[in-house]
mmCIF file of C-alpha atoms in Angstrom:
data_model
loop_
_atom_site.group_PDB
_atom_site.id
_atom_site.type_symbol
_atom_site.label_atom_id
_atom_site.label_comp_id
_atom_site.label_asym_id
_atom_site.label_seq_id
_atom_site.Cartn_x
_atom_site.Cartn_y
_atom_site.Cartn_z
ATOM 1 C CA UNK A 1 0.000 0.000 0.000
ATOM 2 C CA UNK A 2 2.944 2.243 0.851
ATOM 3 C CA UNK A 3 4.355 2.405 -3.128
ATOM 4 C CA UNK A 4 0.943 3.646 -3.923
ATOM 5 C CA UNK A 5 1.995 7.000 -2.562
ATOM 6 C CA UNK A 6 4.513 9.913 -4.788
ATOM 7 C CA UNK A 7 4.279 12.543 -1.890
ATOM 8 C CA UNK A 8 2.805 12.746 2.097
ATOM 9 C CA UNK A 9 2.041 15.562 3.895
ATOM 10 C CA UNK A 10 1.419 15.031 7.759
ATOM 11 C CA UNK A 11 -0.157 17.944 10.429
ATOM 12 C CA UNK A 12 2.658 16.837 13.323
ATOM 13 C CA UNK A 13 6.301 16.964 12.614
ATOM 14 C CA UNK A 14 6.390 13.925 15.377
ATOM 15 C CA UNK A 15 5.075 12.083 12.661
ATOM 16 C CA UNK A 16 7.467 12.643 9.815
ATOM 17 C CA UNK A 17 9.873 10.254 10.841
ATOM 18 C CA UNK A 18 7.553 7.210 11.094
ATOM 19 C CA UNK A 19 6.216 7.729 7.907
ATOM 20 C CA UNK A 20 9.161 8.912 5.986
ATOM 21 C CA UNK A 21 10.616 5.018 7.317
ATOM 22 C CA UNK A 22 7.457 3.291 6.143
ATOM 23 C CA UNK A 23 7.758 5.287 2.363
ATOM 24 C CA UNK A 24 9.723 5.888 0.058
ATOM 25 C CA UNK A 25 7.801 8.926 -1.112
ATOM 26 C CA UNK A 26 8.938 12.664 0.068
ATOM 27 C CA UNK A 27 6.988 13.245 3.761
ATOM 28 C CA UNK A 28 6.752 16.951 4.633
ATOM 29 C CA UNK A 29 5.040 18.775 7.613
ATOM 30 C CA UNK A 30 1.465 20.323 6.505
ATOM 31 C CA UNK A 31 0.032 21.949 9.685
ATOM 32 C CA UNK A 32 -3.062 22.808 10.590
ATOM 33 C CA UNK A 33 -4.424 25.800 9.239
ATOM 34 C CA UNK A 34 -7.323 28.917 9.646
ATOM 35 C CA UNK A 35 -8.967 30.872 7.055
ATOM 36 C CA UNK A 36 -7.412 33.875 8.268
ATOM 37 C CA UNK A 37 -7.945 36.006 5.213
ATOM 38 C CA UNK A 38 -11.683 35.309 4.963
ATOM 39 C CA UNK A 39 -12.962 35.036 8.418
ATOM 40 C CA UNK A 40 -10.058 36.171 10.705
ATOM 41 C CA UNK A 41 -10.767 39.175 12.683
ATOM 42 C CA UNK A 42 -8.040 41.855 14.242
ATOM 43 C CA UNK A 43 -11.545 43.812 16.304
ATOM 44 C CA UNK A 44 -10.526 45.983 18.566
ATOM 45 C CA UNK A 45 -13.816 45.828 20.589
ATOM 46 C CA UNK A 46 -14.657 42.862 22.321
ATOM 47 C CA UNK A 47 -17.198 42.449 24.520
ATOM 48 C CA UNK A 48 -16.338 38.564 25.959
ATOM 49 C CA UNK A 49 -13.695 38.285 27.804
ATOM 50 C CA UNK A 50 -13.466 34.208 27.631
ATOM 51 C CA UNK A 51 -15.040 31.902 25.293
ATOM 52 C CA UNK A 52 -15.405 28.244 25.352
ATOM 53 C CA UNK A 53 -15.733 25.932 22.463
ATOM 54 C CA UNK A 54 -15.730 22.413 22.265
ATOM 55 C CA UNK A 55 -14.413 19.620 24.658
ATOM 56 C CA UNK A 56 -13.277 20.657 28.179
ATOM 57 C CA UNK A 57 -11.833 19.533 31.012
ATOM 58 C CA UNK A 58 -14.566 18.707 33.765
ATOM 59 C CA UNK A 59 -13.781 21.657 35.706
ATOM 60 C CA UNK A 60 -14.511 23.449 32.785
ATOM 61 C CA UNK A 61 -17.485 21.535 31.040
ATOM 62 C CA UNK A 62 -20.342 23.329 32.687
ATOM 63 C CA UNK A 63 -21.128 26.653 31.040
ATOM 64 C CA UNK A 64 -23.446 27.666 33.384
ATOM 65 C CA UNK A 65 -21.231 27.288 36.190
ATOM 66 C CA UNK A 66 -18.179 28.734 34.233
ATOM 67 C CA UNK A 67 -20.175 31.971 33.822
ATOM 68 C CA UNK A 68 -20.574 32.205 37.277
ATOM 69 C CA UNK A 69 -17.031 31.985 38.280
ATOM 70 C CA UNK A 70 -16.564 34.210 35.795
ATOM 71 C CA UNK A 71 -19.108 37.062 36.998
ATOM 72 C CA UNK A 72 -17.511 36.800 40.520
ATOM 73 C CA UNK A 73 -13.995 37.797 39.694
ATOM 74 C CA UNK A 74 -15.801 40.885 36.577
ATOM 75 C CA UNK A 75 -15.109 38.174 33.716
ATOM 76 C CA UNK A 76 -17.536 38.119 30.742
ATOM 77 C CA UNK A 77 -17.638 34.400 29.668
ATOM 78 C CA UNK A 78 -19.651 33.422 26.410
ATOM 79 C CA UNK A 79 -20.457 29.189 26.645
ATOM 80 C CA UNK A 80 -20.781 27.163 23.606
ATOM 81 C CA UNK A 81 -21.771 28.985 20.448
ATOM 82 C CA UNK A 82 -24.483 27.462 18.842
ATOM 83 C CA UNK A 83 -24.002 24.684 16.226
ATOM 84 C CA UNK A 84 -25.292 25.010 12.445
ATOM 85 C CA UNK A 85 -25.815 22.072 10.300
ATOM 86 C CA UNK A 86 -24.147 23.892 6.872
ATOM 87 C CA UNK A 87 -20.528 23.998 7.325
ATOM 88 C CA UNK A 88 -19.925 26.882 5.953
ATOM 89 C CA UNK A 89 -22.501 29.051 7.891
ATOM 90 C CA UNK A 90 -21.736 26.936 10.801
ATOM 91 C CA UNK A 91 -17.718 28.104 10.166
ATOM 92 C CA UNK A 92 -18.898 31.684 9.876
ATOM 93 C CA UNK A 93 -20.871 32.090 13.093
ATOM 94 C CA UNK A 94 -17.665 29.967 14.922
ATOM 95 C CA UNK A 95 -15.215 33.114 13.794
ATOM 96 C CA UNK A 96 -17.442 35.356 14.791
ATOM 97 C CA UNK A 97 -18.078 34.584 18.166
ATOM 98 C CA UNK A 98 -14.242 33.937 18.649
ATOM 99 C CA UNK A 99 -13.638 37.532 17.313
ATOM 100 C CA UNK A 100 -15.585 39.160 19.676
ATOM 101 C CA UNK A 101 -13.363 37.644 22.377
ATOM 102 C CA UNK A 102 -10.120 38.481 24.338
ATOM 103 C CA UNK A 103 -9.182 34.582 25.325
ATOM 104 C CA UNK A 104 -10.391 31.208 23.777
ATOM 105 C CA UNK A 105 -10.542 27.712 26.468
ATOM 106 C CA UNK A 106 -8.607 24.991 24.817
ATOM 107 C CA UNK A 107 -6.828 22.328 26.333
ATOM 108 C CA UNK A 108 -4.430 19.434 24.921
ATOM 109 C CA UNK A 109 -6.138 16.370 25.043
ATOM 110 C CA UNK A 110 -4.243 14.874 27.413
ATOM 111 C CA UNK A 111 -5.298 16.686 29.983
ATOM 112 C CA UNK A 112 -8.456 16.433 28.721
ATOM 113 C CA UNK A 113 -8.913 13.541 26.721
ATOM 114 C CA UNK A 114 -12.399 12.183 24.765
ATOM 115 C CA UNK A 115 -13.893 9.031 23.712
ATOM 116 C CA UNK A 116 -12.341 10.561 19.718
ATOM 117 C CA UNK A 117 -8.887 11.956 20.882
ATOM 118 C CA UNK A 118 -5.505 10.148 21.230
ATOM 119 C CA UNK A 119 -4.783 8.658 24.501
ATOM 120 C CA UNK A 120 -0.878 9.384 23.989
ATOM 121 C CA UNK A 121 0.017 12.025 21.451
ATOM 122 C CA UNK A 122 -1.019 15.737 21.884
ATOM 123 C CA UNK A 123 -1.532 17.547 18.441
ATOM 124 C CA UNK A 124 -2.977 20.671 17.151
ATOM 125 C CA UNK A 125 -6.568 21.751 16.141
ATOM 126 C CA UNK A 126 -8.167 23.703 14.630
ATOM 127 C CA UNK A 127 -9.516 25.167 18.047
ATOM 128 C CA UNK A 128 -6.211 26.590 18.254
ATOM 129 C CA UNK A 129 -5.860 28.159 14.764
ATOM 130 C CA UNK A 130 -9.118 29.658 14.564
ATOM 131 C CA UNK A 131 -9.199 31.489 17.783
ATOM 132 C CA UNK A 132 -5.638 32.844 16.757
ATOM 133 C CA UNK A 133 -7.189 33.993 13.101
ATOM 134 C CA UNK A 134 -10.003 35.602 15.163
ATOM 135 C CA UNK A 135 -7.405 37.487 17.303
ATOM 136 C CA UNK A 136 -8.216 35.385 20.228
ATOM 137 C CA UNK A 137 -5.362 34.211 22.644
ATOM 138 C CA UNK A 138 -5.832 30.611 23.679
ATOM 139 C CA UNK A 139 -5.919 30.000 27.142
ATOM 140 C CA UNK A 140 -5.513 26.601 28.738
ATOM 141 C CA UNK A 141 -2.557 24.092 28.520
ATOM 142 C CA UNK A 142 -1.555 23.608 24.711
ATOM 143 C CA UNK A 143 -0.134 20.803 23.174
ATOM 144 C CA UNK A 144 3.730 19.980 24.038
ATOM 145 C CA UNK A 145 4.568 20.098 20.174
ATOM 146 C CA UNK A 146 6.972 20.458 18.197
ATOM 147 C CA UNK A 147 4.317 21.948 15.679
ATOM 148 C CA UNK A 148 3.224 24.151 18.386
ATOM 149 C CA UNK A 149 7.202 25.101 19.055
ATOM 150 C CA UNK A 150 7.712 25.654 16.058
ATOM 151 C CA UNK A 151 4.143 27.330 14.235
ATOM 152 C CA UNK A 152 2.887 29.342 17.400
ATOM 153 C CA UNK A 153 4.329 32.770 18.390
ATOM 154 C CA UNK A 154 4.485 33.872 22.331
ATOM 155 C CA UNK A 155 1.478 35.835 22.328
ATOM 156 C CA UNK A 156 -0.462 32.960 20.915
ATOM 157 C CA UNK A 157 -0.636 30.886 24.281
ATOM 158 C CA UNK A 158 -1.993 31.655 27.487
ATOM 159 C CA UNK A 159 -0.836 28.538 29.902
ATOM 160 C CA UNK A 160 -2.924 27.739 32.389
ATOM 161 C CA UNK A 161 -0.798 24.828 33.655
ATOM 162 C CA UNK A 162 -3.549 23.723 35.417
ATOM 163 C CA UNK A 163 -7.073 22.620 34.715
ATOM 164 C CA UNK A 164 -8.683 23.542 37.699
ATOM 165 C CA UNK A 165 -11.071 26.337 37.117
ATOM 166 C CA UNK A 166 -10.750 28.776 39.937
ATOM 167 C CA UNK A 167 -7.091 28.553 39.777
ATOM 168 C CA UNK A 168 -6.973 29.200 35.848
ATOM 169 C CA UNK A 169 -9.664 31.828 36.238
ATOM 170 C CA UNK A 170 -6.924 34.004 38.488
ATOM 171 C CA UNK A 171 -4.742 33.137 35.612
ATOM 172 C CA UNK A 172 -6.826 34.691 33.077
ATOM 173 C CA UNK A 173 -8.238 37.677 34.984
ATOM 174 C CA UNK A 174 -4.579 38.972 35.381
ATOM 175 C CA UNK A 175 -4.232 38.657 31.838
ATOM 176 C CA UNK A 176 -7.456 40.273 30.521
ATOM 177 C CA UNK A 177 -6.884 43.345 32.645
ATOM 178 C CA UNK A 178 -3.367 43.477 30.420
ATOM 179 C CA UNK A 179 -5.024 42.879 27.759
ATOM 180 C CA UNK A 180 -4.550 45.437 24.554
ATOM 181 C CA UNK A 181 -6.377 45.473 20.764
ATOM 182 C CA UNK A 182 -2.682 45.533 19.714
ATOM 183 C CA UNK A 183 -2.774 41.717 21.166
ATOM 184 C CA UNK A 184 -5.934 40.908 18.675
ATOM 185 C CA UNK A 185 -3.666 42.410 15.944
ATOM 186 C CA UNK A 186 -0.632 40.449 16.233
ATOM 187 C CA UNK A 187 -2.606 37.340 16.845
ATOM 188 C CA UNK A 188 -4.356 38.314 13.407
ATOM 189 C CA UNK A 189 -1.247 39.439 11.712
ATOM 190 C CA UNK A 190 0.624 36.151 12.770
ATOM 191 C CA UNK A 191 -2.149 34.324 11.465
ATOM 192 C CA UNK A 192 -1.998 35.602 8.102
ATOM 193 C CA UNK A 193 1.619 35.038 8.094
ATOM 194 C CA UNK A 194 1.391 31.416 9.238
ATOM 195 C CA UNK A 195 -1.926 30.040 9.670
ATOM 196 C CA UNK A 196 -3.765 30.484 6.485
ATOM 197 C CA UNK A 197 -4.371 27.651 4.423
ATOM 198 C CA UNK A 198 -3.866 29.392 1.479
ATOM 199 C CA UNK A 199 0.044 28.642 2.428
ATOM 200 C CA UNK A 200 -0.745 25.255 2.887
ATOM 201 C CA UNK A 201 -2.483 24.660 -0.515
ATOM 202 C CA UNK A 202 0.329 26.765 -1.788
ATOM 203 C CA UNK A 203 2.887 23.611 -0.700
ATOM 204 C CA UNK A 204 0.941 21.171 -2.202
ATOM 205 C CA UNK A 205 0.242 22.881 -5.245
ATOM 206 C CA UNK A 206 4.229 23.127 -5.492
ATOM 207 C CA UNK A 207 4.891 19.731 -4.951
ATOM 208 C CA UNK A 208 2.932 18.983 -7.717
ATOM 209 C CA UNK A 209 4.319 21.447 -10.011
ATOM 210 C CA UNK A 210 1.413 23.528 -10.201
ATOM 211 C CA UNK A 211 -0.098 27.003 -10.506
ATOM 212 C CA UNK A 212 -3.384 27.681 -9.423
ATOM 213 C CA UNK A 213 -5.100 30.983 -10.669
ATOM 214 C CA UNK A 214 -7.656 31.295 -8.217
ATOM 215 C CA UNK A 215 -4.757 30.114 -5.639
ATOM 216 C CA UNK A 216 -2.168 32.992 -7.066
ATOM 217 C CA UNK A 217 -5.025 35.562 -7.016
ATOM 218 C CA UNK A 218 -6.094 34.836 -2.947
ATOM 219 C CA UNK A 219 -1.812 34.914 -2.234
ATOM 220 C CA UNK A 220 -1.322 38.323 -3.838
ATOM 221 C CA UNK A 221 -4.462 39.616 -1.501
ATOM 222 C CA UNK A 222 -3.294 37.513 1.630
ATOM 223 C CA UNK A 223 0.115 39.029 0.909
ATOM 224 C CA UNK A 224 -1.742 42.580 0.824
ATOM 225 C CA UNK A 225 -3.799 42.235 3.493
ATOM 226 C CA UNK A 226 0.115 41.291 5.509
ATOM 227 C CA UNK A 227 1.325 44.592 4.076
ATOM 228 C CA UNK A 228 -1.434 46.413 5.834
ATOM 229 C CA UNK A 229 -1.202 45.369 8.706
ATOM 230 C CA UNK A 230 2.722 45.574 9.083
ATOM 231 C CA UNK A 231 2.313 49.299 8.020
ATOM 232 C CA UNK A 232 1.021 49.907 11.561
ATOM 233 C CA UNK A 233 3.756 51.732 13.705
ATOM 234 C CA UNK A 234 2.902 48.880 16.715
ATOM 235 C CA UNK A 235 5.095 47.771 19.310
ATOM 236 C CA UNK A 236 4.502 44.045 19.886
ATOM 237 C CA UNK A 237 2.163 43.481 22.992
ATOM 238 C CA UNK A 238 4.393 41.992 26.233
ATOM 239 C CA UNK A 239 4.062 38.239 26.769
ATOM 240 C CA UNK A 240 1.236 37.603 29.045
ATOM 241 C CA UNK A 241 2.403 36.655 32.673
ATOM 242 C CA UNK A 242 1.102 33.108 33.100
ATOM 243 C CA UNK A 243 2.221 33.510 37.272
#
């Protein structure tokens, strides 16, 4: 089945090497990606402080109960945004709620692991990537990566180090009252840079010796849209103090 293969592209670098001894085929490192150019977001206003999407850990899981903890320390939390049956609307709506918020809940799934996630090896998700092209920073415990080392800037990551709510809620409240729209830019800014897919179709595409018009025509306006943003006179937000 292996010689059936000419080229490989894989999401985790840990995985190169395992495949690249089961093929003889070229194995490169295809990360996850965002629409940044389409749906990200650099808003300066947000009105949620947190947001939660998706699977938590069980300190975590109850919305109602989040939003509580939240309201006692002045945090706005917004629970689970509502789920559409058409991807692309459903897409849509997911950005938007993420860009009207300072910090996005994910955790690695080994801290918080699920009946359809890896019991042994952490990766990165979408949940990550998203939040980041919405100008979100991620708050939780991220994946020890070498993807994440290596695709994920400073400012990206809040860590938790800890999934116990109260103690990750003083984590966060510390951060959103350093919080700055010039943090929702460079998240947005980085994700144009590295995030969008268009790079990653861009890869492929070379690989296989190709040029895409419709492909060319969304780089030159991702590439633009880069330029813009980069022609602000911004000093790059502080890391966020995780202690």
């Amino acid at each position: 089945m292996a010689r059936v293969f000419d080229h490989l592209f894989v999401t985790e670098q840990e995985d190169m090497d395992t495949w690249r001894n089961m093929l003889r085929a070229p194995v490169e490192w295809l990360p996850w990606g965002s629409d940044a150019l389409r749906l990200g977001s650099a808003n300066p206003r947000r009105r949620h402080d947190l947001i939660r999407t998706g699977r938590q850990p069980s300190d975590w899981e109850d919305d109602l109960s989040s939003a509580l903890a939240c309201r006692s320390r002045q945090l706005s939390f917004q629970g689970r945004p509502p789920f559409f049956d058409d991807a692309t609307e459903n897409e849509r709506a997911l950005m938007g709620y993420l860009s009207d918020a300072k910090f996005s809940l994910s955790f690695s799934n080994l801290v918080s692991p699920s009946v359809q996630t890896h019991p042994t090896r952490e990766y990165l998700t979408g949940r990550w990537t998203d939040a980041l092209a919405a100008g979100a920073v991620v708050a939780g415990i991220p994946p020890c990566s070498k993807s994440v080392r290596a695709l994920l800037w400073p400012e990206a990551l809040l860590d938790l180090g800890t999934v116990n709510r109260s103690e990750g809620l003083e984590v966060i409240a510390r951060a959103v009252r350093e919080w700055t729209p010039a943090l929702a830019r460079l998240n947005y800014l980085r994700s144009l840079e590295h995030l969008d897919w268009r790079w990653r179709f861009k890869k492929i595409a070379d690989a296989l010796g190709i040029r895409p018009r419709p492909l060319n025509t969304d780089l030159i306006e991702l590439s633009q849209a880069i330029d813009s943003l980069q022609s602000y006179d911004t000093v790059s937000p502080a890391a966020i103090a995780t202690t």
